[in-house]
PDB file of C-alpha atoms in Angstrom:
ATOM      1  CA  GLU O   1     -58.636  18.094  38.483  1.00 75.00           C
ATOM      2  CA  ASP O   2     -56.440  17.665  35.519  1.00 86.00           C
ATOM      3  CA  ASN O   3     -53.430  17.516  38.318  1.00 88.00           C
ATOM      4  CA  GLY O   4     -55.020  15.066  40.412  1.00 93.00           C
ATOM      5  CA  PHE O   5     -55.529  12.633  37.008  1.00 94.00           C
ATOM      6  CA  ILE O   6     -51.652  13.713  35.937  1.00 95.00           C
ATOM      7  CA  ILE O   7     -50.344  12.353  39.463  1.00 95.00           C
ATOM      8  CA  LYS O   8     -52.645   9.116  39.481  1.00 95.00           C
ATOM      9  CA  ALA O   9     -51.458   8.479  36.267  1.00 96.00           C
ATOM     10  CA  ILE O  10     -48.017   8.825  37.493  1.00 97.00           C
ATOM     11  CA  GLU O  11     -48.506   6.512  40.109  1.00 97.00           C
ATOM     12  CA  ASP O  12     -50.100   4.118  38.423  1.00 96.00           C
ATOM     13  CA  LEU O  13     -47.764   3.979  35.388  1.00 97.00           C
ATOM     14  CA  LYS O  14     -44.874   3.244  38.233  1.00 97.00           C
ATOM     15  CA  PRO O  15     -45.213  -0.366  38.516  1.00 97.00           C
ATOM     16  CA  ILE O  16     -45.827  -0.609  34.966  1.00 96.00           C
ATOM     17  CA  LEU O  17     -42.194   1.021  34.722  1.00 96.00           C
ATOM     18  CA  ILE O  18     -40.594  -1.061  36.776  1.00 97.00           C
ATOM     19  CA  ASN O  19     -41.927  -4.399  35.387  1.00 96.00           C
ATOM     20  CA  ASN O  20     -41.437  -3.352  31.956  1.00 95.00           C
ATOM     21  CA  GLY O  21     -38.606  -0.980  31.772  1.00 96.00           C
ATOM     22  CA  PHE O  22     -38.499   2.209  29.975  1.00 97.00           C
ATOM     23  CA  GLN O  23     -37.536   0.568  26.848  1.00 96.00           C
ATOM     24  CA  ASN O  24     -40.099  -2.079  26.680  1.00 96.00           C
ATOM     25  CA  LEU O  25     -43.044   0.012  27.471  1.00 96.00           C
ATOM     26  CA  LYS O  26     -45.861   0.206  25.294  1.00 96.00           C
ATOM     27  CA  LEU O  27     -48.511   2.640  24.448  1.00 97.00           C
ATOM     28  CA  GLU O  28     -51.658  -0.007  24.300  1.00 97.00           C
ATOM     29  CA  THR O  29     -50.090  -1.059  27.964  1.00 96.00           C
ATOM     30  CA  ILE O  30     -50.347   2.310  29.178  1.00 96.00           C
ATOM     31  CA  LEU O  31     -53.812   2.838  27.820  1.00 97.00           C
ATOM     32  CA  VAL O  32     -55.078  -0.634  29.566  1.00 96.00           C
ATOM     33  CA  SER O  33     -53.465   0.276  32.604  1.00 93.00           C
ATOM     34  CA  LEU O  34     -54.728   4.111  33.174  1.00 94.00           C
ATOM     35  CA  ASN O  35     -58.056   3.021  31.263  1.00 94.00           C
ATOM     36  CA  ILE O  36     -57.812   6.239  29.301  1.00 95.00           C
ATOM     37  CA  SER O  37     -58.435   6.641  25.726  1.00 96.00           C
ATOM     38  CA  LYS O  38     -55.537   7.587  23.219  1.00 97.00           C
ATOM     39  CA  THR O  39     -57.079  10.662  22.504  1.00 97.00           C
ATOM     40  CA  LYS O  40     -56.796  11.574  26.407  1.00 96.00           C
ATOM     41  CA  PHE O  41     -53.480  10.176  26.897  1.00 97.00           C
ATOM     42  CA  PHE O  42     -52.011  12.223  24.433  1.00 97.00           C
ATOM     43  CA  ARG O  43     -53.928  15.654  25.459  1.00 96.00           C
ATOM     44  CA  TYR O  44     -52.074  14.934  28.741  1.00 96.00           C
ATOM     45  CA  PHE O  45     -49.124  13.820  28.194  1.00 97.00           C
ATOM     46  CA  GLY O  46     -48.213  14.283  24.419  1.00 96.00           C
ATOM     47  CA  SER O  47     -46.403  10.868  24.110  1.00 97.00           C
ATOM     48  CA  ILE O  48     -44.974   8.326  25.867  1.00 97.00           C
ATOM     49  CA  ILE O  49     -41.840   9.887  26.328  1.00 97.00           C
ATOM     50  CA  GLY O  50     -43.833  12.700  27.933  1.00 97.00           C
ATOM     51  CA  ILE O  51     -45.238  10.595  30.627  1.00 98.00           C
ATOM     52  CA  MET O  52     -41.813   8.951  31.223  1.00 98.00           C
ATOM     53  CA  GLU O  53     -40.407  11.926  31.952  1.00 98.00           C
ATOM     54  CA  LEU O  54     -42.896  13.358  34.097  1.00 97.00           C
ATOM     55  CA  THR O  55     -42.781  10.179  36.200  1.00 98.00           C
ATOM     56  CA  VAL O  56     -38.960  10.670  36.655  1.00 98.00           C
ATOM     57  CA  TYR O  57     -39.352  14.509  37.349  1.00 98.00           C
ATOM     58  CA  HIS O  58     -42.017  13.262  39.909  1.00 97.00           C
ATOM     59  CA  GLU O  59     -39.464  10.627  41.740  1.00 98.00           C
ATOM     60  CA  LEU O  60     -36.598  13.431  41.536  1.00 97.00           C
ATOM     61  CA  SER O  61     -38.575  15.839  42.712  1.00 97.00           C
ATOM     62  CA  ALA O  62     -39.118  13.689  45.935  1.00 97.00           C
ATOM     63  CA  CYS O  63     -35.377  13.125  45.894  1.00 96.00           C
ATOM     64  CA  TYR O  64     -34.226  16.648  46.034  1.00 96.00           C
ATOM     65  CA  ARG O  65     -37.380  17.719  48.232  1.00 95.00           C
ATOM     66  CA  SER O  66     -35.221  15.399  50.677  1.00 94.00           C
ATOM     67  CA  ILE O  67     -31.826  16.362  50.018  1.00 95.00           C
ATOM     68  CA  ALA O  68     -33.054  20.097  51.046  1.00 93.00           C
ATOM     69  CA  LEU O  69     -34.041  19.002  54.139  1.00 92.00           C
ATOM     70  CA  LYS O  70     -30.448  17.439  54.829  1.00 90.00           C
ATOM     71  CA  ILE O  71     -28.266  20.507  53.933  1.00 90.00           C
ATOM     72  CA  ARG O  72     -30.235  23.248  55.275  1.00 86.00           C
ATOM     73  CA  GLN O  73     -28.048  23.789  58.431  1.00 83.00           C
ATOM     74  CA  GLN O  74     -24.881  23.198  56.343  1.00 84.00           C
ATOM     75  CA  ARG O  75     -22.575  26.074  54.860  1.00 80.00           C
ATOM     76  CA  ASN O  76     -19.604  24.048  54.122  1.00 88.00           C
ATOM     77  CA  LYS O  77     -19.323  23.442  50.164  1.00 88.00           C
ATOM     78  CA  GLU O  78     -17.675  20.242  50.162  1.00 90.00           C
ATOM     79  CA  GLU O  79     -19.538  19.114  52.767  1.00 92.00           C
ATOM     80  CA  VAL O  80     -22.587  20.357  51.163  1.00 92.00           C
ATOM     81  CA  LEU O  81     -21.349  18.412  47.687  1.00 92.00           C
ATOM     82  CA  HIS O  82     -20.741  15.517  49.749  1.00 93.00           C
ATOM     83  CA  MET O  83     -24.080  15.279  51.028  1.00 93.00           C
ATOM     84  CA  ILE O  84     -25.771  15.970  48.116  1.00 94.00           C
ATOM     85  CA  MET O  85     -23.920  13.245  45.861  1.00 94.00           C
ATOM     86  CA  ALA O  86     -24.683  10.719  48.705  1.00 95.00           C
ATOM     87  CA  GLN O  87     -27.961  11.420  49.324  1.00 95.00           C
ATOM     88  CA  ARG O  88     -28.774  11.257  45.807  1.00 95.00           C
ATOM     89  CA  LYS O  89     -27.183   7.989  45.283  1.00 95.00           C
ATOM     90  CA  LYS O  90     -28.934   7.046  48.583  1.00 97.00           C
ATOM     91  CA  PHE O  91     -32.405   7.624  47.385  1.00 97.00           C
ATOM     92  CA  ILE O  92     -31.686   6.862  43.327  1.00 97.00           C
ATOM     93  CA  ASP O  93     -30.462   3.350  44.778  1.00 97.00           C
ATOM     94  CA  ASN O  94     -33.737   3.025  47.255  1.00 98.00           C
ATOM     95  CA  ASN O  95     -36.219   4.285  44.545  1.00 98.00           C
ATOM     96  CA  ALA O  96     -37.308   2.025  41.693  1.00 98.00           C
ATOM     97  CA  ILE O  97     -38.090   3.964  38.961  1.00 98.00           C
ATOM     98  CA  LEU O  98     -34.957   6.193  39.375  1.00 98.00           C
ATOM     99  CA  HIS O  99     -32.676   3.292  39.704  1.00 98.00           C
ATOM    100  CA  ILE O 100     -34.202   1.734  36.682  1.00 98.00           C
ATOM    101  CA  TYR O 101     -33.818   4.790  34.888  1.00 97.00           C
ATOM    102  CA  TYR O 102     -30.127   5.561  35.770  1.00 96.00           C
ATOM    103  CA  ALA O 103     -29.285   1.836  35.546  1.00 96.00           C
ATOM    104  CA  THR O 104     -30.298   1.739  32.075  1.00 97.00           C
ATOM    105  CA  LYS O 105     -30.356   5.098  30.473  1.00 95.00           C
ATOM    106  CA  LYS O 106     -27.023   4.089  28.601  1.00 95.00           C
ATOM    107  CA  SER O 107     -28.351   1.100  26.730  1.00 96.00           C
ATOM    108  CA  PHE O 108     -31.815   3.559  25.384  1.00 97.00           C
ATOM    109  CA  THR O 109     -31.964   3.877  21.500  1.00 96.00           C
ATOM    110  CA  ARG O 110     -31.811   7.126  19.830  1.00 96.00           C
ATOM    111  CA  ARG O 111     -35.615   7.856  20.680  1.00 95.00           C
ATOM    112  CA  PHE O 112     -34.962   8.138  24.069  1.00 97.00           C
ATOM    113  CA  GLU O 113     -32.686  10.949  23.845  1.00 97.00           C
ATOM    114  CA  PRO O 114     -35.798  13.904  24.172  1.00 97.00           C
ATOM    115  CA  LEU O 115     -36.285  11.779  27.583  1.00 98.00           C
ATOM    116  CA  LYS O 116     -32.375  11.631  28.671  1.00 97.00           C
ATOM    117  CA  LYS O 117     -32.197  15.668  27.519  1.00 96.00           C
ATOM    118  CA  ALA O 118     -35.637  16.607  29.267  1.00 97.00           C
ATOM    119  CA  VAL O 119     -34.293  14.570  32.520  1.00 96.00           C
ATOM    120  CA  ARG O 120     -30.814  16.296  32.937  1.00 93.00           C
ATOM    121  CA  GLN O 121     -32.552  19.585  32.443  1.00 94.00           C
ATOM    122  CA  ASN O 122     -35.287  18.882  35.152  1.00 96.00           C
ATOM    123  CA  GLU O 123     -32.629  17.455  37.201  1.00 94.00           C
ATOM    124  CA  GLY O 124     -30.308  20.914  36.805  1.00 92.00           C
ATOM    125  CA  ASP O 125     -33.419  22.645  37.552  1.00 94.00           C
ATOM    126  CA  LEU O 126     -34.265  20.856  40.749  1.00 95.00           C
ATOM    127  CA  LEU O 127     -31.082  21.233  41.781  1.00 93.00           C
ATOM    128  CA  HIS O 128     -30.791  25.089  41.072  1.00 92.00           C
ATOM    129  CA  GLY O 129     -33.609  25.648  42.619  1.00 93.00           C
ATOM    130  CA  MET O 130     -32.945  23.568  45.762  1.00 92.00           C
ATOM    131  CA  LEU O 131     -29.476  25.395  46.005  1.00 91.00           C
ATOM    132  CA  GLU O 132     -31.244  28.996  45.689  1.00 90.00           C
ATOM    133  CA  GLN O 133     -33.253  28.318  48.141  1.00 89.00           C
ATOM    134  CA  ASN O 134     -30.958  27.551  50.765  1.00 84.00           C
ATOM    135  CA  LEU O 135     -29.208  31.171  49.587  1.00 82.00           C
ATOM    136  CA  TYR O 136     -26.570  29.691  47.645  1.00 87.00           C
ATOM    137  CA  SER O 137     -24.551  32.483  44.951  1.00 89.00           C
ATOM    138  CA  GLU O 138     -24.654  31.567  41.621  1.00 91.00           C
ATOM    139  CA  VAL O 139     -21.120  31.147  41.406  1.00 91.00           C
ATOM    140  CA  ASP O 140     -21.863  28.265  44.091  1.00 88.00           C
ATOM    141  CA  ILE O 141     -24.526  26.906  42.336  1.00 90.00           C
ATOM    142  CA  ALA O 142     -22.339  26.548  39.400  1.00 90.00           C
ATOM    143  CA  PHE O 143     -19.839  24.818  41.494  1.00 88.00           C
ATOM    144  CA  PHE O 144     -22.194  22.412  42.842  1.00 89.00           C
ATOM    145  CA  LYS O 145     -23.662  21.800  39.167  1.00 86.00           C
ATOM    146  CA  LYS O 146     -20.411  21.643  37.428  1.00 86.00           C
ATOM    147  CA  SER O 147     -19.644  18.812  39.861  1.00 86.00           C
ATOM    148  CA  ILE O 148     -22.811  16.712  40.306  1.00 83.00           C
ATOM    149  CA  THR O 149     -23.209  16.631  36.353  1.00 74.00           C
ATOM    150  CA  GLN O 150     -19.870  15.260  36.166  1.00 67.00           C
ATOM    151  CA  GLU O 151     -21.232  12.161  38.405  1.00 58.00           C
ATOM    152  CA  VAL O 152     -24.385  11.394  36.395  1.00 56.00           C
TER     153      VAL O 152
END
């Protein structure tokens, strides 16, 4: 039940983020759009940054699931790296939430540092998990992470 509520809240928040952007998102707008009380909002999400993080994570998870399907048969590290970077860019360019996040994160104020840190960590974890599932060694995973995070 809680998981269903959280997924619905994320889905309901996406059009608001697309219209308002991350920096202009207001608590009152979220509460009205999700039709929930402040108490319930803070119990489930902790903060506006918390629901933003979950929303970006939700979209990044879809991105890495899509990439995982494309690299399953590849073993050449350089080809896999190129595929991951190309597919990641394509997914972000075509995903409104991720596109807005990555296009505007450089202009975020200091209060968004926890969001940026969490998204960086979450993306690293998703990348690590995807590569681990594809039976890459820790050395290879470190190579991919270093190469990809330099591009982000």
